[in-house]
Amino acid sequence: MPTLALRGKIIITGEIEAVTGLHIGGAAAGLDIGGIDNPIIRHPVTREPYIPGSSLRGKMRSLLDRHFGKEANHFIQRREPVVRVHVCEDERAYAECPVCQIFGVTPGEPGRRGWTNLKPARLIVRDVYLAQNHEATERLRRAKTDLPFTEIKWEAAIDRITAAAVPRQNERVPAGAVFAPFEFVYSLYDLNGGGSNRDLEWLRYVFKAMELLEDDYLGGYGSRGAGKIRFQKINVVFKSRQYYEGGAEAEIVRLAENVDDVRQLPLAEYADRLRKLIRGG
């Protein structure tokens, strides 16, 4: 009988700054003021924009898929627009795939129903709201923006023959907005008594996904300037199994202050320390 034991959780927090305008699409029916072609998603109660965890997580996974050259072999949606992701088809491939280990595999399809048992996703990504009591948010509240907390960016599609222009509107969170705290929770498991070394080793790919995202874009219209973000004020806390059993103080592991520093960090610098803490649990 397979066994799965939690050995601890690594919690990564910090801020996300919109370096350029940020558009994460929502439903037009959810807006109080109509007339926007492409509205953003807003909190249903406060009406403030936020970053859904699904948007962050999905983008990080897709960037790692491309980084490792993974085949997009699993259809999320077959109708237009077609949406495909990579999902390992068998347990041998899964054992060597950091993407599916970190983000999980989809159970329930014939042929995968058996071996996907006890194969949890390691990474949880929370929704991220506008930073409260933050100077950037207060500045945004005072700004005379087109809609609450957002700007309306006008664009035009140009006919290549007649040069006729078709204007369109995109709602964006202005550059300089700060969303915080973001929270990523990475679980360390011991599967069948094999230890957590693989989970520790692959933690670095979570930071790699963050680095890739900083040099890509989040949300829509990235090729037209929107969606550049920056992770900042990064903090990493490790909570061992002992912490959850007895309420002991969490060991704080500060890796770096920004993603560039994390990229240079040797694996052994944090993995050895975490291994000792796990054994202590």
PDB file of C-alpha atoms in Angstrom, residues 4-213:
ATOM      1  CA  LEU A   4       2.474   9.608   1.716  1.00  0.00           C
ATOM      2  CA  ALA A   5       3.699  11.653   4.693  1.00  0.00           C
ATOM      3  CA  LEU A   6       4.015  15.413   4.941  1.00  0.00           C
ATOM      4  CA  ARG A   7       7.509  16.466   6.103  1.00  0.00           C
ATOM      5  CA  GLY A   8       6.995  20.219   6.100  1.00  0.00           C
ATOM      6  CA  LYS A   9       5.916  23.265   4.146  1.00  0.00           C
ATOM      7  CA  ILE A  10       7.952  26.075   2.621  1.00  0.00           C
ATOM      8  CA  ILE A  11       6.022  29.334   2.433  1.00  0.00           C
ATOM      9  CA  ILE A  12       7.229  32.001   0.030  1.00  0.00           C
ATOM     10  CA  THR A  13       5.743  35.471   0.472  1.00  0.00           C
ATOM     11  CA  GLY A  14       6.415  38.945  -0.827  1.00  0.00           C
ATOM     12  CA  GLU A  15       5.057  41.656  -3.083  1.00  0.00           C
ATOM     13  CA  ILE A  16       4.197  41.748  -6.774  1.00  0.00           C
ATOM     14  CA  GLU A  17       4.659  45.111  -8.451  1.00  0.00           C
ATOM     15  CA  ALA A  18       3.017  45.870 -11.783  1.00  0.00           C
ATOM     16  CA  VAL A  19       5.944  47.318 -13.743  1.00  0.00           C
ATOM     17  CA  THR A  20       3.675  47.963 -16.730  1.00  0.00           C
ATOM     18  CA  GLY A  21      -0.120  48.035 -16.981  1.00  0.00           C
ATOM     19  CA  LEU A  22      -1.676  44.732 -15.928  1.00  0.00           C
ATOM     20  CA  HIS A  23      -4.710  43.165 -17.587  1.00  0.00           C
ATOM     21  CA  ILE A  24      -6.161  39.949 -16.199  1.00  0.00           C
ATOM     22  CA  GLY A  25      -9.515  39.519 -17.863  1.00  0.00           C
ATOM     23  CA  GLY A  26     -12.844  39.285 -16.087  1.00  0.00           C
ATOM     24  CA  ALA A  27     -16.530  39.165 -17.025  1.00  0.00           C
ATOM     25  CA  ALA A  28     -18.064  42.301 -18.534  1.00  0.00           C
ATOM     26  CA  ALA A  29     -21.290  41.658 -16.599  1.00  0.00           C
ATOM     27  CA  GLY A  30     -19.394  42.162 -13.361  1.00  0.00           C
ATOM     28  CA  LEU A  31     -18.736  45.842 -13.993  1.00  0.00           C
ATOM     29  CA  ASP A  32     -20.892  48.630 -12.670  1.00  0.00           C
ATOM     30  CA  ILE A  33     -19.852  50.943 -15.487  1.00  0.00           C
ATOM     31  CA  GLY A  34     -20.341  49.498 -18.939  1.00  0.00           C
ATOM     32  CA  GLY A  35     -18.754  50.109 -22.291  1.00  0.00           C
ATOM     33  CA  ILE A  36     -15.389  48.428 -21.787  1.00  0.00           C
ATOM     34  CA  ASP A  37     -14.410  45.891 -24.417  1.00  0.00           C
ATOM     35  CA  ASN A  38     -12.058  43.943 -22.180  1.00  0.00           C
ATOM     36  CA  PRO A  39     -12.617  44.449 -18.437  1.00  0.00           C
ATOM     37  CA  ILE A  40     -10.331  43.088 -15.762  1.00  0.00           C
ATOM     38  CA  ILE A  41     -11.248  40.755 -12.936  1.00  0.00           C
ATOM     39  CA  ARG A  42     -12.265  42.428  -9.668  1.00  0.00           C
ATOM     40  CA  HIS A  43     -13.001  41.313  -6.138  1.00  0.00           C
ATOM     41  CA  PRO A  44     -16.808  40.841  -5.958  1.00  0.00           C
ATOM     42  CA  VAL A  45     -17.095  42.734  -2.643  1.00  0.00           C
ATOM     43  CA  THR A  46     -14.456  45.473  -2.667  1.00  0.00           C
ATOM     44  CA  ARG A  47     -14.443  45.943  -6.475  1.00  0.00           C
ATOM     45  CA  GLU A  48     -10.659  46.203  -6.283  1.00  0.00           C
ATOM     46  CA  PRO A  49      -8.573  44.398  -8.912  1.00  0.00           C
ATOM     47  CA  TYR A  50      -6.690  41.310  -7.823  1.00  0.00           C
ATOM     48  CA  ILE A  51      -4.459  38.602  -9.274  1.00  0.00           C
ATOM     49  CA  PRO A  52      -6.137  35.168  -9.225  1.00  0.00           C
ATOM     50  CA  GLY A  53      -3.869  32.395  -7.990  1.00  0.00           C
ATOM     51  CA  SER A  54      -4.930  30.345 -11.004  1.00  0.00           C
ATOM     52  CA  SER A  55      -3.522  32.997 -13.366  1.00  0.00           C
ATOM     53  CA  LEU A  56      -0.173  33.093 -11.559  1.00  0.00           C
ATOM     54  CA  ARG A  57       0.071  29.331 -11.235  1.00  0.00           C
ATOM     55  CA  GLY A  58      -0.966  28.624 -14.807  1.00  0.00           C
ATOM     56  CA  LYS A  59       1.555  31.067 -16.221  1.00  0.00           C
ATOM     57  CA  MET A  60       4.375  29.687 -14.073  1.00  0.00           C
ATOM     58  CA  ARG A  61       3.544  26.144 -15.192  1.00  0.00           C
ATOM     59  CA  SER A  62       3.384  27.063 -18.875  1.00  0.00           C
ATOM     60  CA  LEU A  63       6.748  28.831 -18.661  1.00  0.00           C
ATOM     61  CA  LEU A  64       8.365  25.794 -17.029  1.00  0.00           C
ATOM     62  CA  ASP A  65       6.773  23.557 -19.694  1.00  0.00           C
ATOM     63  CA  ARG A  66       8.514  25.645 -22.362  1.00  0.00           C
ATOM     64  CA  HIS A  67      11.754  25.793 -20.385  1.00  0.00           C
ATOM     65  CA  PHE A  68      11.966  21.996 -20.251  1.00  0.00           C
ATOM     66  CA  GLY A  69      10.543  21.500 -23.752  1.00  0.00           C
ATOM     67  CA  LYS A  70       7.576  19.476 -22.505  1.00  0.00           C
ATOM     68  CA  GLU A  71       5.007  18.217 -24.993  1.00  0.00           C
ATOM     69  CA  ALA A  72       1.602  19.934 -24.715  1.00  0.00           C
ATOM     70  CA  ASN A  73      -0.283  16.628 -24.792  1.00  0.00           C
ATOM     71  CA  HIS A  74      -3.313  17.219 -22.574  1.00  0.00           C
ATOM     72  CA  PHE A  75      -6.361  19.210 -23.763  1.00  0.00           C
ATOM     73  CA  ILE A  76      -7.954  21.550 -21.241  1.00  0.00           C
ATOM     74  CA  GLN A  77     -10.310  22.862 -23.924  1.00  0.00           C
ATOM     75  CA  ARG A  78     -10.773  21.426 -27.419  1.00  0.00           C
ATOM     76  CA  ARG A  79     -12.979  24.195 -28.829  1.00  0.00           C
ATOM     77  CA  GLU A  80     -11.453  27.483 -29.942  1.00  0.00           C
ATOM     78  CA  PRO A  81      -9.309  28.776 -28.463  1.00  0.00           C
ATOM     79  CA  VAL A  82      -7.695  25.379 -27.983  1.00  0.00           C
ATOM     80  CA  VAL A  83      -5.894  25.080 -24.640  1.00  0.00           C
ATOM     81  CA  ARG A  84      -3.291  22.337 -24.074  1.00  0.00           C
ATOM     82  CA  VAL A  85      -0.835  21.675 -21.264  1.00  0.00           C
ATOM     83  CA  HIS A  86       1.756  19.038 -20.533  1.00  0.00           C
ATOM     84  CA  VAL A  87       0.750  16.138 -18.290  1.00  0.00           C
ATOM     85  CA  CYS A  88       2.869  13.001 -17.906  1.00  0.00           C
ATOM     86  CA  GLU A  89       1.228   9.890 -19.308  1.00  0.00           C
ATOM     87  CA  ASP A  90       2.876   7.289 -17.091  1.00  0.00           C
ATOM     88  CA  GLU A  91       4.563   6.957 -13.717  1.00  0.00           C
ATOM     89  CA  ARG A  92       8.082   6.545 -15.126  1.00  0.00           C
ATOM     90  CA  ALA A  93       7.890   9.909 -16.919  1.00  0.00           C
ATOM     91  CA  TYR A  94       6.289  11.482 -13.853  1.00  0.00           C
ATOM     92  CA  ALA A  95       9.173  10.372 -11.643  1.00  0.00           C
ATOM     93  CA  GLU A  96      11.592  12.500 -13.704  1.00  0.00           C
ATOM     94  CA  CYS A  97       9.293  15.459 -14.401  1.00  0.00           C
ATOM     95  CA  PRO A  98       9.636  18.449 -12.065  1.00  0.00           C
ATOM     96  CA  VAL A  99       6.697  20.228 -13.734  1.00  0.00           C
ATOM     97  CA  CYS A 100       4.133  17.504 -12.967  1.00  0.00           C
ATOM     98  CA  GLN A 101       5.614  16.908  -9.507  1.00  0.00           C
ATOM     99  CA  ILE A 102       5.345  20.582  -8.614  1.00  0.00           C
ATOM    100  CA  PHE A 103       2.019  21.407 -10.280  1.00  0.00           C
ATOM    101  CA  GLY A 104       0.314  18.012 -10.214  1.00  0.00           C
ATOM    102  CA  VAL A 105      -1.223  15.608 -12.695  1.00  0.00           C
ATOM    103  CA  THR A 106      -4.849  15.316 -13.703  1.00  0.00           C
ATOM    104  CA  PRO A 107      -6.450  12.086 -12.464  1.00  0.00           C
ATOM    105  CA  GLY A 108      -9.552  10.430 -13.767  1.00  0.00           C
ATOM    106  CA  GLU A 109      -8.671   9.617 -17.363  1.00  0.00           C
ATOM    107  CA  PRO A 110      -8.373   6.006 -18.521  1.00  0.00           C
ATOM    108  CA  GLY A 111      -4.788   4.847 -18.315  1.00  0.00           C
ATOM    109  CA  ARG A 112      -3.820   7.380 -15.655  1.00  0.00           C
ATOM    110  CA  ARG A 113      -6.469   6.526 -13.101  1.00  0.00           C
ATOM    111  CA  GLY A 114      -4.332   4.094 -11.181  1.00  0.00           C
ATOM    112  CA  TRP A 115      -0.860   5.539 -10.904  1.00  0.00           C
ATOM    113  CA  THR A 116      -2.042   9.098 -10.182  1.00  0.00           C
ATOM    114  CA  ASN A 117      -3.180   7.994  -6.727  1.00  0.00           C
ATOM    115  CA  LEU A 118      -1.158   9.708  -3.983  1.00  0.00           C
ATOM    116  CA  LYS A 119       0.456  12.128  -6.448  1.00  0.00           C
ATOM    117  CA  PRO A 120      -0.424  15.495  -4.916  1.00  0.00           C
ATOM    118  CA  ALA A 121       0.641  18.842  -6.352  1.00  0.00           C
ATOM    119  CA  ARG A 122       3.456  20.365  -4.305  1.00  0.00           C
ATOM    120  CA  LEU A 123       2.645  24.009  -5.026  1.00  0.00           C
ATOM    121  CA  ILE A 124      -0.332  26.060  -3.835  1.00  0.00           C
ATOM    122  CA  VAL A 125      -0.684  29.619  -5.158  1.00  0.00           C
ATOM    123  CA  ARG A 126      -3.070  31.995  -3.359  1.00  0.00           C
ATOM    124  CA  ASP A 127      -5.025  34.876  -4.853  1.00  0.00           C
ATOM    125  CA  VAL A 128      -3.153  38.166  -4.427  1.00  0.00           C
ATOM    126  CA  TYR A 129      -5.006  41.366  -3.537  1.00  0.00           C
ATOM    127  CA  LEU A 130      -4.015  44.998  -3.677  1.00  0.00           C
ATOM    128  CA  ALA A 131      -1.592  45.747  -0.848  1.00  0.00           C
ATOM    129  CA  GLN A 132      -3.481  47.336   2.018  1.00  0.00           C
ATOM    130  CA  ASN A 133      -1.936  50.243   3.948  1.00  0.00           C
ATOM    131  CA  HIS A 134       0.630  50.570   1.169  1.00  0.00           C
ATOM    132  CA  GLU A 135       1.750  53.860  -0.314  1.00  0.00           C
ATOM    133  CA  ALA A 136       1.233  52.549  -3.860  1.00  0.00           C
ATOM    134  CA  THR A 137      -2.394  51.635  -3.129  1.00  0.00           C
ATOM    135  CA  GLU A 138      -3.093  54.950  -1.426  1.00  0.00           C
ATOM    136  CA  ARG A 139      -1.638  56.732  -4.452  1.00  0.00           C
ATOM    137  CA  LEU A 140      -3.900  54.664  -6.690  1.00  0.00           C
ATOM    138  CA  ARG A 141      -6.945  55.520  -4.557  1.00  0.00           C
ATOM    139  CA  ARG A 142      -6.222  59.235  -4.907  1.00  0.00           C
ATOM    140  CA  ALA A 143      -5.493  59.099  -8.634  1.00  0.00           C
ATOM    141  CA  LYS A 144      -8.170  60.277 -11.039  1.00  0.00           C
ATOM    142  CA  THR A 145      -8.243  57.076 -13.051  1.00  0.00           C
ATOM    143  CA  ASP A 146     -10.821  56.231 -15.718  1.00  0.00           C
ATOM    144  CA  LEU A 147     -12.439  53.562 -13.510  1.00  0.00           C
ATOM    145  CA  PRO A 148     -11.835  52.760  -9.828  1.00  0.00           C
ATOM    146  CA  PHE A 149      -8.199  51.620  -9.524  1.00  0.00           C
ATOM    147  CA  THR A 150      -7.775  51.174 -13.286  1.00  0.00           C
ATOM    148  CA  GLU A 151      -7.006  52.964 -16.523  1.00  0.00           C
ATOM    149  CA  ILE A 152      -8.602  52.539 -19.948  1.00  0.00           C
ATOM    150  CA  LYS A 153      -5.991  52.009 -22.623  1.00  0.00           C
ATOM    151  CA  TRP A 154      -7.049  52.755 -26.159  1.00  0.00           C
ATOM    152  CA  GLU A 155      -5.549  50.754 -28.986  1.00  0.00           C
ATOM    153  CA  ALA A 156      -6.264  50.581 -32.708  1.00  0.00           C
ATOM    154  CA  ALA A 157      -6.052  47.735 -35.198  1.00  0.00           C
ATOM    155  CA  ILE A 158      -4.877  49.071 -38.575  1.00  0.00           C
ATOM    156  CA  ASP A 159      -6.129  47.628 -41.876  1.00  0.00           C
ATOM    157  CA  ARG A 160      -2.995  46.832 -43.899  1.00  0.00           C
ATOM    158  CA  ILE A 161      -4.631  47.857 -47.207  1.00  0.00           C
ATOM    159  CA  THR A 162      -6.830  50.867 -46.431  1.00  0.00           C
ATOM    160  CA  ALA A 163      -5.083  52.034 -43.228  1.00  0.00           C
ATOM    161  CA  ALA A 164      -8.509  52.245 -41.595  1.00  0.00           C
ATOM    162  CA  ALA A 165      -8.272  52.099 -37.814  1.00  0.00           C
ATOM    163  CA  VAL A 166     -10.557  50.108 -35.521  1.00  0.00           C
ATOM    164  CA  PRO A 167     -10.246  51.432 -31.961  1.00  0.00           C
ATOM    165  CA  ARG A 168     -10.638  49.175 -28.961  1.00  0.00           C
ATOM    166  CA  GLN A 169     -10.442  49.590 -25.193  1.00  0.00           C
ATOM    167  CA  ASN A 170      -8.540  47.554 -22.661  1.00  0.00           C
ATOM    168  CA  GLU A 171      -8.892  48.019 -18.929  1.00  0.00           C
ATOM    169  CA  ARG A 172      -5.585  47.786 -17.039  1.00  0.00           C
ATOM    170  CA  VAL A 173      -4.257  48.226 -13.535  1.00  0.00           C
ATOM    171  CA  PRO A 174      -1.772  51.096 -13.888  1.00  0.00           C
ATOM    172  CA  ALA A 175       1.962  50.572 -13.622  1.00  0.00           C
ATOM    173  CA  GLY A 176       3.219  50.971 -10.057  1.00  0.00           C
ATOM    174  CA  ALA A 177       0.351  49.115  -8.356  1.00  0.00           C
ATOM    175  CA  VAL A 178       1.497  46.661  -5.690  1.00  0.00           C
ATOM    176  CA  PHE A 179      -0.259  43.389  -4.831  1.00  0.00           C
ATOM    177  CA  ALA A 180       0.663  41.829  -1.505  1.00  0.00           C
ATOM    178  CA  PRO A 181       1.229  39.571   0.138  1.00  0.00           C
ATOM    179  CA  PHE A 182       1.577  36.916  -2.521  1.00  0.00           C
ATOM    180  CA  GLU A 183       1.842  33.476  -0.966  1.00  0.00           C
ATOM    181  CA  PHE A 184       3.196  30.278  -2.481  1.00  0.00           C
ATOM    182  CA  VAL A 185       3.061  27.132  -0.327  1.00  0.00           C
ATOM    183  CA  TYR A 186       5.392  24.303  -1.355  1.00  0.00           C
ATOM    184  CA  SER A 187       4.850  20.994   0.443  1.00  0.00           C
ATOM    185  CA  LEU A 188       7.607  18.479   1.132  1.00  0.00           C
ATOM    186  CA  TYR A 189       6.417  14.878   1.077  1.00  0.00           C
ATOM    187  CA  ASP A 190       7.919  11.509   1.880  1.00  0.00           C
ATOM    188  CA  LEU A 191       6.450   9.051  -0.629  1.00  0.00           C
ATOM    189  CA  ASN A 192       6.734   5.378   0.343  1.00  0.00           C
ATOM    190  CA  GLY A 193       9.538   6.127   2.820  1.00  0.00           C
ATOM    191  CA  GLY A 194      11.855   7.483   0.127  1.00  0.00           C
ATOM    192  CA  GLY A 195      12.451  10.825   1.824  1.00  0.00           C
ATOM    193  CA  SER A 196      11.973  14.377   0.569  1.00  0.00           C
ATOM    194  CA  ASN A 197      15.215  14.900  -1.361  1.00  0.00           C
ATOM    195  CA  ARG A 198      13.490  15.196  -4.738  1.00  0.00           C
ATOM    196  CA  ASP A 199      11.008  17.760  -3.425  1.00  0.00           C
ATOM    197  CA  LEU A 200      13.890  19.773  -1.957  1.00  0.00           C
ATOM    198  CA  GLU A 201      15.833  19.580  -5.205  1.00  0.00           C
ATOM    199  CA  TRP A 202      12.883  20.728  -7.281  1.00  0.00           C
ATOM    200  CA  LEU A 203      12.027  23.672  -5.063  1.00  0.00           C
ATOM    201  CA  ARG A 204      14.553  25.610  -7.141  1.00  0.00           C
ATOM    202  CA  TYR A 205      12.223  25.311 -10.156  1.00  0.00           C
ATOM    203  CA  VAL A 206       9.572  27.304  -8.304  1.00  0.00           C
ATOM    204  CA  PHE A 207      12.085  30.152  -8.129  1.00  0.00           C
ATOM    205  CA  LYS A 208      13.045  29.563 -11.745  1.00  0.00           C
ATOM    206  CA  ALA A 209       9.372  29.914 -12.733  1.00  0.00           C
ATOM    207  CA  MET A 210       9.250  33.223 -10.857  1.00  0.00           C
ATOM    208  CA  GLU A 211      12.358  34.384 -12.696  1.00  0.00           C
ATOM    209  CA  LEU A 212      10.927  33.317 -16.055  1.00  0.00           C
ATOM    210  CA  LEU A 213       7.683  35.140 -15.261  1.00  0.00           C
TER     211      LEU A 213
END
